[in-house]
Amino acid sequence: MISVIVVFPKKEVALKIKNVLIKNGYEVVATCLTGAQAMQAAERYEAGIVISGIRFVDMVYYELKDNLSDMYEMIVVANSRQWEQYGGDDVICLPLPMKAYDLIETVDDLAGEIVRRLKRSRQKVKQRSAKEQGVINQAKEILMTNSGYTEEEAHRYLQKQSMDSGNNMVDTAYMLLEMFGQPIT
């Protein structure tokens, strides 16, 4: 579930939007009156959607946007005059008067995009440096030479040892090299 943060300087407006979102199955994790409160709330969650007005007591929406992680999207609710004065291309603007249907449809679209982005970021395999890969290869060579493992068996052995010990494969390879008294090349 994508977390939603609602930020408006008027509490009654924030609560109305919060109620619409909750009725449509969204979890509103914070209802804030200031940009600073919204930033604090956003720090507690990996990703989400911020729904806000243009101006708060302490900042303007784009200052809040600049302080959010890339895993956050922003919807700004504003009248056309406000949007002409402050609007930008990096957020979605819902014009006033706003219909609940438009809000939910926009949140649905953004939530889907955030979920896809989160999946892609989690699927990215951390690339090892050449030195780290060299240490792993050196440890596999030792296992192949001293224990008669094939390369695949040596790799599986390192993987299993790293999982059992709670270390990553590079650290496990370093420990194996130390155990065999091998200098790291």
mmCIF file with all atom_site columns, C-alpha atoms in Angstrom:
data_model
loop_
_atom_site.group_PDB
_atom_site.id
_atom_site.type_symbol
_atom_site.label_atom_id
_atom_site.label_alt_id
_atom_site.label_comp_id
_atom_site.label_asym_id
_atom_site.label_entity_id
_atom_site.label_seq_id
_atom_site.pdbx_PDB_ins_code
_atom_site.Cartn_x
_atom_site.Cartn_y
_atom_site.Cartn_z
_atom_site.occupancy
_atom_site.B_iso_or_equiv
_atom_site.pdbx_formal_charge
_atom_site.auth_seq_id
_atom_site.auth_comp_id
_atom_site.auth_asym_id
_atom_site.auth_atom_id
_atom_site.pdbx_PDB_model_num
ATOM 1   C CA . MET A 1 1   ? 0.000   0.000   0.000   1.00 0.00 ? 1   MET A CA 1
ATOM 2   C CA . ILE A 1 2   ? 1.308   3.415   -0.960  1.00 0.00 ? 2   ILE A CA 1
ATOM 3   C CA . SER A 1 3   ? 1.382   5.936   1.868   1.00 0.00 ? 3   SER A CA 1
ATOM 4   C CA . VAL A 1 4   ? -0.349  9.261   1.315   1.00 0.00 ? 4   VAL A CA 1
ATOM 5   C CA . ILE A 1 5   ? 0.496   12.515  3.071   1.00 0.00 ? 5   ILE A CA 1
ATOM 6   C CA . VAL A 1 6   ? -2.018  15.376  2.924   1.00 0.00 ? 6   VAL A CA 1
ATOM 7   C CA . VAL A 1 7   ? -0.686  18.921  3.462   1.00 0.00 ? 7   VAL A CA 1
ATOM 8   C CA . PHE A 1 8   ? -2.892  22.000  3.581   1.00 0.00 ? 8   PHE A CA 1
ATOM 9   C CA . PRO A 1 9   ? -2.675  25.111  5.742   1.00 0.00 ? 9   PRO A CA 1
ATOM 10  C CA . LYS A 1 10  ? -6.373  24.738  6.609   1.00 0.00 ? 10  LYS A CA 1
ATOM 11  C CA . LYS A 1 11  ? -7.058  21.666  8.711   1.00 0.00 ? 11  LYS A CA 1
ATOM 12  C CA . GLU A 1 12  ? -10.652 21.282  7.504   1.00 0.00 ? 12  GLU A CA 1
ATOM 13  C CA . VAL A 1 13  ? -9.504  21.065  3.852   1.00 0.00 ? 13  VAL A CA 1
ATOM 14  C CA . ALA A 1 14  ? -6.866  18.480  4.755   1.00 0.00 ? 14  ALA A CA 1
ATOM 15  C CA . LEU A 1 15  ? -9.419  16.393  6.641   1.00 0.00 ? 15  LEU A CA 1
ATOM 16  C CA . LYS A 1 16  ? -11.934 16.463  3.761   1.00 0.00 ? 16  LYS A CA 1
ATOM 17  C CA . ILE A 1 17  ? -9.298  15.182  1.346   1.00 0.00 ? 17  ILE A CA 1
ATOM 18  C CA . LYS A 1 18  ? -8.130  12.608  3.878   1.00 0.00 ? 18  LYS A CA 1
ATOM 19  C CA . ASN A 1 19  ? -11.702 11.288  4.249   1.00 0.00 ? 19  ASN A CA 1
ATOM 20  C CA . VAL A 1 20  ? -12.155 10.967  0.479   1.00 0.00 ? 20  VAL A CA 1
ATOM 21  C CA . LEU A 1 21  ? -8.912  9.003   0.229   1.00 0.00 ? 21  LEU A CA 1
ATOM 22  C CA . ILE A 1 22  ? -9.741  6.700   3.150   1.00 0.00 ? 22  ILE A CA 1
ATOM 23  C CA . LYS A 1 23  ? -13.203 5.972   1.715   1.00 0.00 ? 23  LYS A CA 1
ATOM 24  C CA . ASN A 1 24  ? -11.462 4.868   -1.477  1.00 0.00 ? 24  ASN A CA 1
ATOM 25  C CA . GLY A 1 25  ? -9.040  2.513   0.238   1.00 0.00 ? 25  GLY A CA 1
ATOM 26  C CA . TYR A 1 26  ? -5.940  4.657   0.652   1.00 0.00 ? 26  TYR A CA 1
ATOM 27  C CA . GLU A 1 27  ? -3.899  4.867   3.811   1.00 0.00 ? 27  GLU A CA 1
ATOM 28  C CA . VAL A 1 28  ? -3.347  8.483   4.808   1.00 0.00 ? 28  VAL A CA 1
ATOM 29  C CA . VAL A 1 29  ? -0.299  8.292   7.073   1.00 0.00 ? 29  VAL A CA 1
ATOM 30  C CA . ALA A 1 30  ? -0.180  11.993  7.946   1.00 0.00 ? 30  ALA A CA 1
ATOM 31  C CA . THR A 1 31  ? -2.349  15.088  7.760   1.00 0.00 ? 31  THR A CA 1
ATOM 32  C CA . CYS A 1 32  ? -0.113  18.135  8.019   1.00 0.00 ? 32  CYS A CA 1
ATOM 33  C CA . LEU A 1 33  ? -0.547  21.885  8.197   1.00 0.00 ? 33  LEU A CA 1
ATOM 34  C CA . THR A 1 34  ? 3.067   22.820  7.338   1.00 0.00 ? 34  THR A CA 1
ATOM 35  C CA . GLY A 1 35  ? 5.704   21.713  4.866   1.00 0.00 ? 35  GLY A CA 1
ATOM 36  C CA . ALA A 1 36  ? 8.082   20.852  7.713   1.00 0.00 ? 36  ALA A CA 1
ATOM 37  C CA . GLN A 1 37  ? 5.546   18.422  9.176   1.00 0.00 ? 37  GLN A CA 1
ATOM 38  C CA . ALA A 1 38  ? 5.126   16.814  5.759   1.00 0.00 ? 38  ALA A CA 1
ATOM 39  C CA . MET A 1 39  ? 8.904   16.399  5.352   1.00 0.00 ? 39  MET A CA 1
ATOM 40  C CA . GLN A 1 40  ? 9.108   14.705  8.746   1.00 0.00 ? 40  GLN A CA 1
ATOM 41  C CA . ALA A 1 41  ? 6.270   12.366  7.820   1.00 0.00 ? 41  ALA A CA 1
ATOM 42  C CA . ALA A 1 42  ? 7.839   11.535  4.443   1.00 0.00 ? 42  ALA A CA 1
ATOM 43  C CA . GLU A 1 43  ? 11.119  10.546  6.102   1.00 0.00 ? 43  GLU A CA 1
ATOM 44  C CA . ARG A 1 44  ? 9.330   7.654   7.818   1.00 0.00 ? 44  ARG A CA 1
ATOM 45  C CA . TYR A 1 45  ? 8.249   6.018   4.548   1.00 0.00 ? 45  TYR A CA 1
ATOM 46  C CA . GLU A 1 46  ? 10.169  4.790   1.522   1.00 0.00 ? 46  GLU A CA 1
ATOM 47  C CA . ALA A 1 47  ? 7.679   6.070   -1.036  1.00 0.00 ? 47  ALA A CA 1
ATOM 48  C CA . GLY A 1 48  ? 4.337   7.755   -1.347  1.00 0.00 ? 48  GLY A CA 1
ATOM 49  C CA . ILE A 1 49  ? 2.175   10.555  -2.628  1.00 0.00 ? 49  ILE A CA 1
ATOM 50  C CA . VAL A 1 50  ? 1.924   14.048  -1.190  1.00 0.00 ? 50  VAL A CA 1
ATOM 51  C CA . ILE A 1 51  ? -1.300  15.909  -1.859  1.00 0.00 ? 51  ILE A CA 1
ATOM 52  C CA . SER A 1 52  ? -1.040  19.589  -1.066  1.00 0.00 ? 52  SER A CA 1
ATOM 53  C CA . GLY A 1 53  ? -2.065  23.131  -1.672  1.00 0.00 ? 53  GLY A CA 1
ATOM 54  C CA . ILE A 1 54  ? 0.263   25.716  -3.202  1.00 0.00 ? 54  ILE A CA 1
ATOM 55  C CA . ARG A 1 55  ? 1.380   27.567  -0.069  1.00 0.00 ? 55  ARG A CA 1
ATOM 56  C CA . PHE A 1 56  ? 1.870   26.629  3.567   1.00 0.00 ? 56  PHE A CA 1
ATOM 57  C CA . VAL A 1 57  ? 2.805   28.805  6.530   1.00 0.00 ? 57  VAL A CA 1
ATOM 58  C CA . ASP A 1 58  ? 6.476   27.857  6.206   1.00 0.00 ? 58  ASP A CA 1
ATOM 59  C CA . MET A 1 59  ? 7.055   27.228  2.479   1.00 0.00 ? 59  MET A CA 1
ATOM 60  C CA . VAL A 1 60  ? 5.669   26.853  -1.032  1.00 0.00 ? 60  VAL A CA 1
ATOM 61  C CA . TYR A 1 61  ? 4.879   23.419  -2.529  1.00 0.00 ? 61  TYR A CA 1
ATOM 62  C CA . TYR A 1 62  ? 8.027   23.294  -4.721  1.00 0.00 ? 62  TYR A CA 1
ATOM 63  C CA . GLU A 1 63  ? 10.255  23.741  -1.659  1.00 0.00 ? 63  GLU A CA 1
ATOM 64  C CA . LEU A 1 64  ? 8.560   20.690  -0.160  1.00 0.00 ? 64  LEU A CA 1
ATOM 65  C CA . LYS A 1 65  ? 8.925   18.789  -3.446  1.00 0.00 ? 65  LYS A CA 1
ATOM 66  C CA . ASP A 1 66  ? 12.662  19.551  -3.538  1.00 0.00 ? 66  ASP A CA 1
ATOM 67  C CA . ASN A 1 67  ? 13.035  17.922  -0.103  1.00 0.00 ? 67  ASN A CA 1
ATOM 68  C CA . LEU A 1 68  ? 11.208  14.690  -0.947  1.00 0.00 ? 68  LEU A CA 1
ATOM 69  C CA . SER A 1 69  ? 12.919  11.546  -2.194  1.00 0.00 ? 69  SER A CA 1
ATOM 70  C CA . ASP A 1 70  ? 12.545  10.498  -5.828  1.00 0.00 ? 70  ASP A CA 1
ATOM 71  C CA . MET A 1 71  ? 10.100  7.821   -4.684  1.00 0.00 ? 71  MET A CA 1
ATOM 72  C CA . TYR A 1 72  ? 7.502   10.480  -3.857  1.00 0.00 ? 72  TYR A CA 1
ATOM 73  C CA . GLU A 1 73  ? 5.049   12.030  -6.271  1.00 0.00 ? 73  GLU A CA 1
ATOM 74  C CA . MET A 1 74  ? 3.147   15.216  -5.617  1.00 0.00 ? 74  MET A CA 1
ATOM 75  C CA . ILE A 1 75  ? -0.358  16.409  -6.473  1.00 0.00 ? 75  ILE A CA 1
ATOM 76  C CA . VAL A 1 76  ? -1.030  20.113  -5.994  1.00 0.00 ? 76  VAL A CA 1
ATOM 77  C CA . VAL A 1 77  ? -4.597  21.353  -5.642  1.00 0.00 ? 77  VAL A CA 1
ATOM 78  C CA . ALA A 1 78  ? -4.888  24.976  -6.748  1.00 0.00 ? 78  ALA A CA 1
ATOM 79  C CA . ASN A 1 79  ? -7.051  27.439  -8.596  1.00 0.00 ? 79  ASN A CA 1
ATOM 80  C CA . SER A 1 80  ? -5.881  28.614  -12.015 1.00 0.00 ? 80  SER A CA 1
ATOM 81  C CA . ARG A 1 81  ? -4.639  31.980  -10.711 1.00 0.00 ? 81  ARG A CA 1
ATOM 82  C CA . GLN A 1 82  ? -2.442  30.324  -8.074  1.00 0.00 ? 82  GLN A CA 1
ATOM 83  C CA . TRP A 1 83  ? -1.124  27.807  -10.597 1.00 0.00 ? 83  TRP A CA 1
ATOM 84  C CA . GLU A 1 84  ? -0.198  30.549  -13.061 1.00 0.00 ? 84  GLU A CA 1
ATOM 85  C CA . GLN A 1 85  ? 1.750   32.318  -10.328 1.00 0.00 ? 85  GLN A CA 1
ATOM 86  C CA . TYR A 1 86  ? 3.525   29.337  -8.720  1.00 0.00 ? 86  TYR A CA 1
ATOM 87  C CA . GLY A 1 87  ? 2.986   26.292  -10.938 1.00 0.00 ? 87  GLY A CA 1
ATOM 88  C CA . GLY A 1 88  ? 5.682   24.083  -12.371 1.00 0.00 ? 88  GLY A CA 1
ATOM 89  C CA . ASP A 1 89  ? 6.139   21.035  -14.554 1.00 0.00 ? 89  ASP A CA 1
ATOM 90  C CA . ASP A 1 90  ? 7.398   18.625  -11.907 1.00 0.00 ? 90  ASP A CA 1
ATOM 91  C CA . VAL A 1 91  ? 4.042   17.983  -10.204 1.00 0.00 ? 91  VAL A CA 1
ATOM 92  C CA . ILE A 1 92  ? 0.464   17.256  -11.201 1.00 0.00 ? 92  ILE A CA 1
ATOM 93  C CA . CYS A 1 93  ? -2.020  20.046  -10.630 1.00 0.00 ? 93  CYS A CA 1
ATOM 94  C CA . LEU A 1 94  ? -5.677  19.352  -9.943  1.00 0.00 ? 94  LEU A CA 1
ATOM 95  C CA . PRO A 1 95  ? -7.687  22.509  -10.570 1.00 0.00 ? 95  PRO A CA 1
ATOM 96  C CA . LEU A 1 96  ? -10.249 23.853  -8.141  1.00 0.00 ? 96  LEU A CA 1
ATOM 97  C CA . PRO A 1 97  ? -13.089 23.137  -7.862  1.00 0.00 ? 97  PRO A CA 1
ATOM 98  C CA . MET A 1 98  ? -11.866 19.553  -7.657  1.00 0.00 ? 98  MET A CA 1
ATOM 99  C CA . LYS A 1 99  ? -14.002 16.456  -8.046  1.00 0.00 ? 99  LYS A CA 1
ATOM 100 C CA . ALA A 1 100 ? -13.339 13.487  -5.764  1.00 0.00 ? 100 ALA A CA 1
ATOM 101 C CA . TYR A 1 101 ? -13.283 11.226  -8.824  1.00 0.00 ? 101 TYR A CA 1
ATOM 102 C CA . ASP A 1 102 ? -10.438 13.214  -10.396 1.00 0.00 ? 102 ASP A CA 1
ATOM 103 C CA . LEU A 1 103 ? -8.428  13.025  -7.184  1.00 0.00 ? 103 LEU A CA 1
ATOM 104 C CA . ILE A 1 104 ? -8.850  9.258   -6.810  1.00 0.00 ? 104 ILE A CA 1
ATOM 105 C CA . GLU A 1 105 ? -8.097  8.602   -10.481 1.00 0.00 ? 105 GLU A CA 1
ATOM 106 C CA . THR A 1 106 ? -4.902  10.666  -10.252 1.00 0.00 ? 106 THR A CA 1
ATOM 107 C CA . VAL A 1 107 ? -3.835  8.969   -7.011  1.00 0.00 ? 107 VAL A CA 1
ATOM 108 C CA . ASP A 1 108 ? -4.508  5.554   -8.588  1.00 0.00 ? 108 ASP A CA 1
ATOM 109 C CA . ASP A 1 109 ? -2.289  6.404   -11.569 1.00 0.00 ? 109 ASP A CA 1
ATOM 110 C CA . LEU A 1 110 ? 0.543   7.741   -9.420  1.00 0.00 ? 110 LEU A CA 1
ATOM 111 C CA . ALA A 1 111 ? 0.336   4.819   -6.985  1.00 0.00 ? 111 ALA A CA 1
ATOM 112 C CA . GLY A 1 112 ? 0.745   2.389   -9.893  1.00 0.00 ? 112 GLY A CA 1
ATOM 113 C CA . GLU A 1 113 ? 3.766   4.302   -11.161 1.00 0.00 ? 113 GLU A CA 1
ATOM 114 C CA . ILE A 1 114 ? 5.378   4.354   -7.713  1.00 0.00 ? 114 ILE A CA 1
ATOM 115 C CA . VAL A 1 115 ? 4.836   0.604   -7.255  1.00 0.00 ? 115 VAL A CA 1
ATOM 116 C CA . ARG A 1 116 ? 6.499   -0.046  -10.641 1.00 0.00 ? 116 ARG A CA 1
ATOM 117 C CA . ARG A 1 117 ? 9.397   2.250   -9.724  1.00 0.00 ? 117 ARG A CA 1
ATOM 118 C CA . LEU A 1 118 ? 9.866   0.494   -6.373  1.00 0.00 ? 118 LEU A CA 1
ATOM 119 C CA . LYS A 1 119 ? 9.906   -2.910  -8.062  1.00 0.00 ? 119 LYS A CA 1
ATOM 120 C CA . ARG A 1 120 ? 12.517  -1.745  -10.573 1.00 0.00 ? 120 ARG A CA 1
ATOM 121 C CA . SER A 1 121 ? 14.732  -0.301  -7.857  1.00 0.00 ? 121 SER A CA 1
ATOM 122 C CA . ARG A 1 122 ? 14.524  -3.510  -5.827  1.00 0.00 ? 122 ARG A CA 1
ATOM 123 C CA . GLN A 1 123 ? 15.311  -5.656  -8.848  1.00 0.00 ? 123 GLN A CA 1
ATOM 124 C CA . LYS A 1 124 ? 18.516  -3.812  -9.619  1.00 0.00 ? 124 LYS A CA 1
ATOM 125 C CA . VAL A 1 125 ? 21.356  -6.050  -8.604  1.00 0.00 ? 125 VAL A CA 1
ATOM 126 C CA . LYS A 1 126 ? 24.124  -4.266  -6.789  1.00 0.00 ? 126 LYS A CA 1
ATOM 127 C CA . GLN A 1 127 ? 27.107  -4.170  -9.100  1.00 0.00 ? 127 GLN A CA 1
ATOM 128 C CA . ARG A 1 128 ? 30.345  -5.307  -7.543  1.00 0.00 ? 128 ARG A CA 1
ATOM 129 C CA . SER A 1 129 ? 33.551  -3.473  -8.157  1.00 0.00 ? 129 SER A CA 1
ATOM 130 C CA . ALA A 1 130 ? 36.330  -5.221  -10.069 1.00 0.00 ? 130 ALA A CA 1
ATOM 131 C CA . LYS A 1 131 ? 38.265  -5.624  -6.816  1.00 0.00 ? 131 LYS A CA 1
ATOM 132 C CA . GLU A 1 132 ? 35.299  -7.215  -5.037  1.00 0.00 ? 132 GLU A CA 1
ATOM 133 C CA . GLN A 1 133 ? 34.683  -9.602  -7.922  1.00 0.00 ? 133 GLN A CA 1
ATOM 134 C CA . GLY A 1 134 ? 38.398  -10.450 -7.916  1.00 0.00 ? 134 GLY A CA 1
ATOM 135 C CA . VAL A 1 135 ? 38.264  -11.377 -4.218  1.00 0.00 ? 135 VAL A CA 1
ATOM 136 C CA . ILE A 1 136 ? 35.269  -13.652 -4.853  1.00 0.00 ? 136 ILE A CA 1
ATOM 137 C CA . ASN A 1 137 ? 37.041  -15.261 -7.817  1.00 0.00 ? 137 ASN A CA 1
ATOM 138 C CA . GLN A 1 138 ? 40.194  -15.770 -5.754  1.00 0.00 ? 138 GLN A CA 1
ATOM 139 C CA . ALA A 1 139 ? 38.168  -17.456 -2.982  1.00 0.00 ? 139 ALA A CA 1
ATOM 140 C CA . LYS A 1 140 ? 36.482  -19.719 -5.539  1.00 0.00 ? 140 LYS A CA 1
ATOM 141 C CA . GLU A 1 141 ? 39.906  -20.675 -6.944  1.00 0.00 ? 141 GLU A CA 1
ATOM 142 C CA . ILE A 1 142 ? 41.074  -21.694 -3.475  1.00 0.00 ? 142 ILE A CA 1
ATOM 143 C CA . LEU A 1 143 ? 37.958  -23.806 -2.962  1.00 0.00 ? 143 LEU A CA 1
ATOM 144 C CA . MET A 1 144 ? 38.419  -25.423 -6.373  1.00 0.00 ? 144 MET A CA 1
ATOM 145 C CA . THR A 1 145 ? 42.100  -26.150 -5.718  1.00 0.00 ? 145 THR A CA 1
ATOM 146 C CA . ASN A 1 146 ? 41.909  -27.242 -2.076  1.00 0.00 ? 146 ASN A CA 1
ATOM 147 C CA . SER A 1 147 ? 38.477  -28.875 -1.918  1.00 0.00 ? 147 SER A CA 1
ATOM 148 C CA . GLY A 1 148 ? 38.016  -30.122 -5.478  1.00 0.00 ? 148 GLY A CA 1
ATOM 149 C CA . TYR A 1 149 ? 34.903  -28.040 -6.085  1.00 0.00 ? 149 TYR A CA 1
ATOM 150 C CA . THR A 1 150 ? 33.781  -27.051 -9.544  1.00 0.00 ? 150 THR A CA 1
ATOM 151 C CA . GLU A 1 151 ? 33.396  -23.299 -10.067 1.00 0.00 ? 151 GLU A CA 1
ATOM 152 C CA . GLU A 1 152 ? 29.627  -23.597 -9.655  1.00 0.00 ? 152 GLU A CA 1
ATOM 153 C CA . GLU A 1 153 ? 30.027  -25.605 -6.416  1.00 0.00 ? 153 GLU A CA 1
ATOM 154 C CA . ALA A 1 154 ? 32.524  -23.071 -5.078  1.00 0.00 ? 154 ALA A CA 1
ATOM 155 C CA . HIS A 1 155 ? 30.117  -20.240 -5.887  1.00 0.00 ? 155 HIS A CA 1
ATOM 156 C CA . ARG A 1 156 ? 27.236  -22.035 -4.139  1.00 0.00 ? 156 ARG A CA 1
ATOM 157 C CA . TYR A 1 157 ? 29.479  -22.733 -1.141  1.00 0.00 ? 157 TYR A CA 1
ATOM 158 C CA . LEU A 1 158 ? 30.324  -19.017 -0.829  1.00 0.00 ? 158 LEU A CA 1
ATOM 159 C CA . GLN A 1 159 ? 26.653  -18.099 -1.194  1.00 0.00 ? 159 GLN A CA 1
ATOM 160 C CA . LYS A 1 160 ? 25.579  -20.573 1.489   1.00 0.00 ? 160 LYS A CA 1
ATOM 161 C CA . GLN A 1 161 ? 28.326  -19.505 3.882   1.00 0.00 ? 161 GLN A CA 1
ATOM 162 C CA . SER A 1 162 ? 27.420  -15.846 3.403   1.00 0.00 ? 162 SER A CA 1
ATOM 163 C CA . MET A 1 163 ? 23.728  -16.529 4.041   1.00 0.00 ? 163 MET A CA 1
ATOM 164 C CA . ASP A 1 164 ? 24.481  -18.694 7.101   1.00 0.00 ? 164 ASP A CA 1
ATOM 165 C CA . SER A 1 165 ? 26.821  -16.094 8.592   1.00 0.00 ? 165 SER A CA 1
ATOM 166 C CA . GLY A 1 166 ? 24.712  -13.059 7.675   1.00 0.00 ? 166 GLY A CA 1
ATOM 167 C CA . ASN A 1 167 ? 27.599  -11.512 5.712   1.00 0.00 ? 167 ASN A CA 1
ATOM 168 C CA . ASN A 1 168 ? 27.692  -10.549 2.073   1.00 0.00 ? 168 ASN A CA 1
ATOM 169 C CA . MET A 1 169 ? 29.646  -12.691 -0.392  1.00 0.00 ? 169 MET A CA 1
ATOM 170 C CA . VAL A 1 170 ? 32.605  -10.327 -0.549  1.00 0.00 ? 170 VAL A CA 1
ATOM 171 C CA . ASP A 1 171 ? 33.097  -10.419 3.231   1.00 0.00 ? 171 ASP A CA 1
ATOM 172 C CA . THR A 1 172 ? 32.736  -14.205 3.204   1.00 0.00 ? 172 THR A CA 1
ATOM 173 C CA . ALA A 1 173 ? 35.366  -14.431 0.462   1.00 0.00 ? 173 ALA A CA 1
ATOM 174 C CA . TYR A 1 174 ? 37.737  -12.231 2.510   1.00 0.00 ? 174 TYR A CA 1
ATOM 175 C CA . MET A 1 175 ? 37.246  -14.489 5.537   1.00 0.00 ? 175 MET A CA 1
ATOM 176 C CA . LEU A 1 176 ? 37.935  -17.598 3.448   1.00 0.00 ? 176 LEU A CA 1
ATOM 177 C CA . LEU A 1 177 ? 41.140  -16.066 2.068   1.00 0.00 ? 177 LEU A CA 1
ATOM 178 C CA . GLU A 1 178 ? 42.266  -15.210 5.607   1.00 0.00 ? 178 GLU A CA 1
ATOM 179 C CA . MET A 1 179 ? 41.426  -18.721 6.788   1.00 0.00 ? 179 MET A CA 1
ATOM 180 C CA . PHE A 1 180 ? 43.648  -20.191 4.063   1.00 0.00 ? 180 PHE A CA 1
ATOM 181 C CA . GLY A 1 181 ? 46.328  -17.563 4.727   1.00 0.00 ? 181 GLY A CA 1
ATOM 182 C CA . GLN A 1 182 ? 46.135  -16.231 1.192   1.00 0.00 ? 182 GLN A CA 1
ATOM 183 C CA . PRO A 1 183 ? 47.198  -12.717 0.261   1.00 0.00 ? 183 PRO A CA 1
ATOM 184 C CA . ILE A 1 184 ? 44.501  -10.759 -1.519  1.00 0.00 ? 184 ILE A CA 1
ATOM 185 C CA . THR A 1 185 ? 45.513  -10.021 -5.092  1.00 0.00 ? 185 THR A CA 1
#
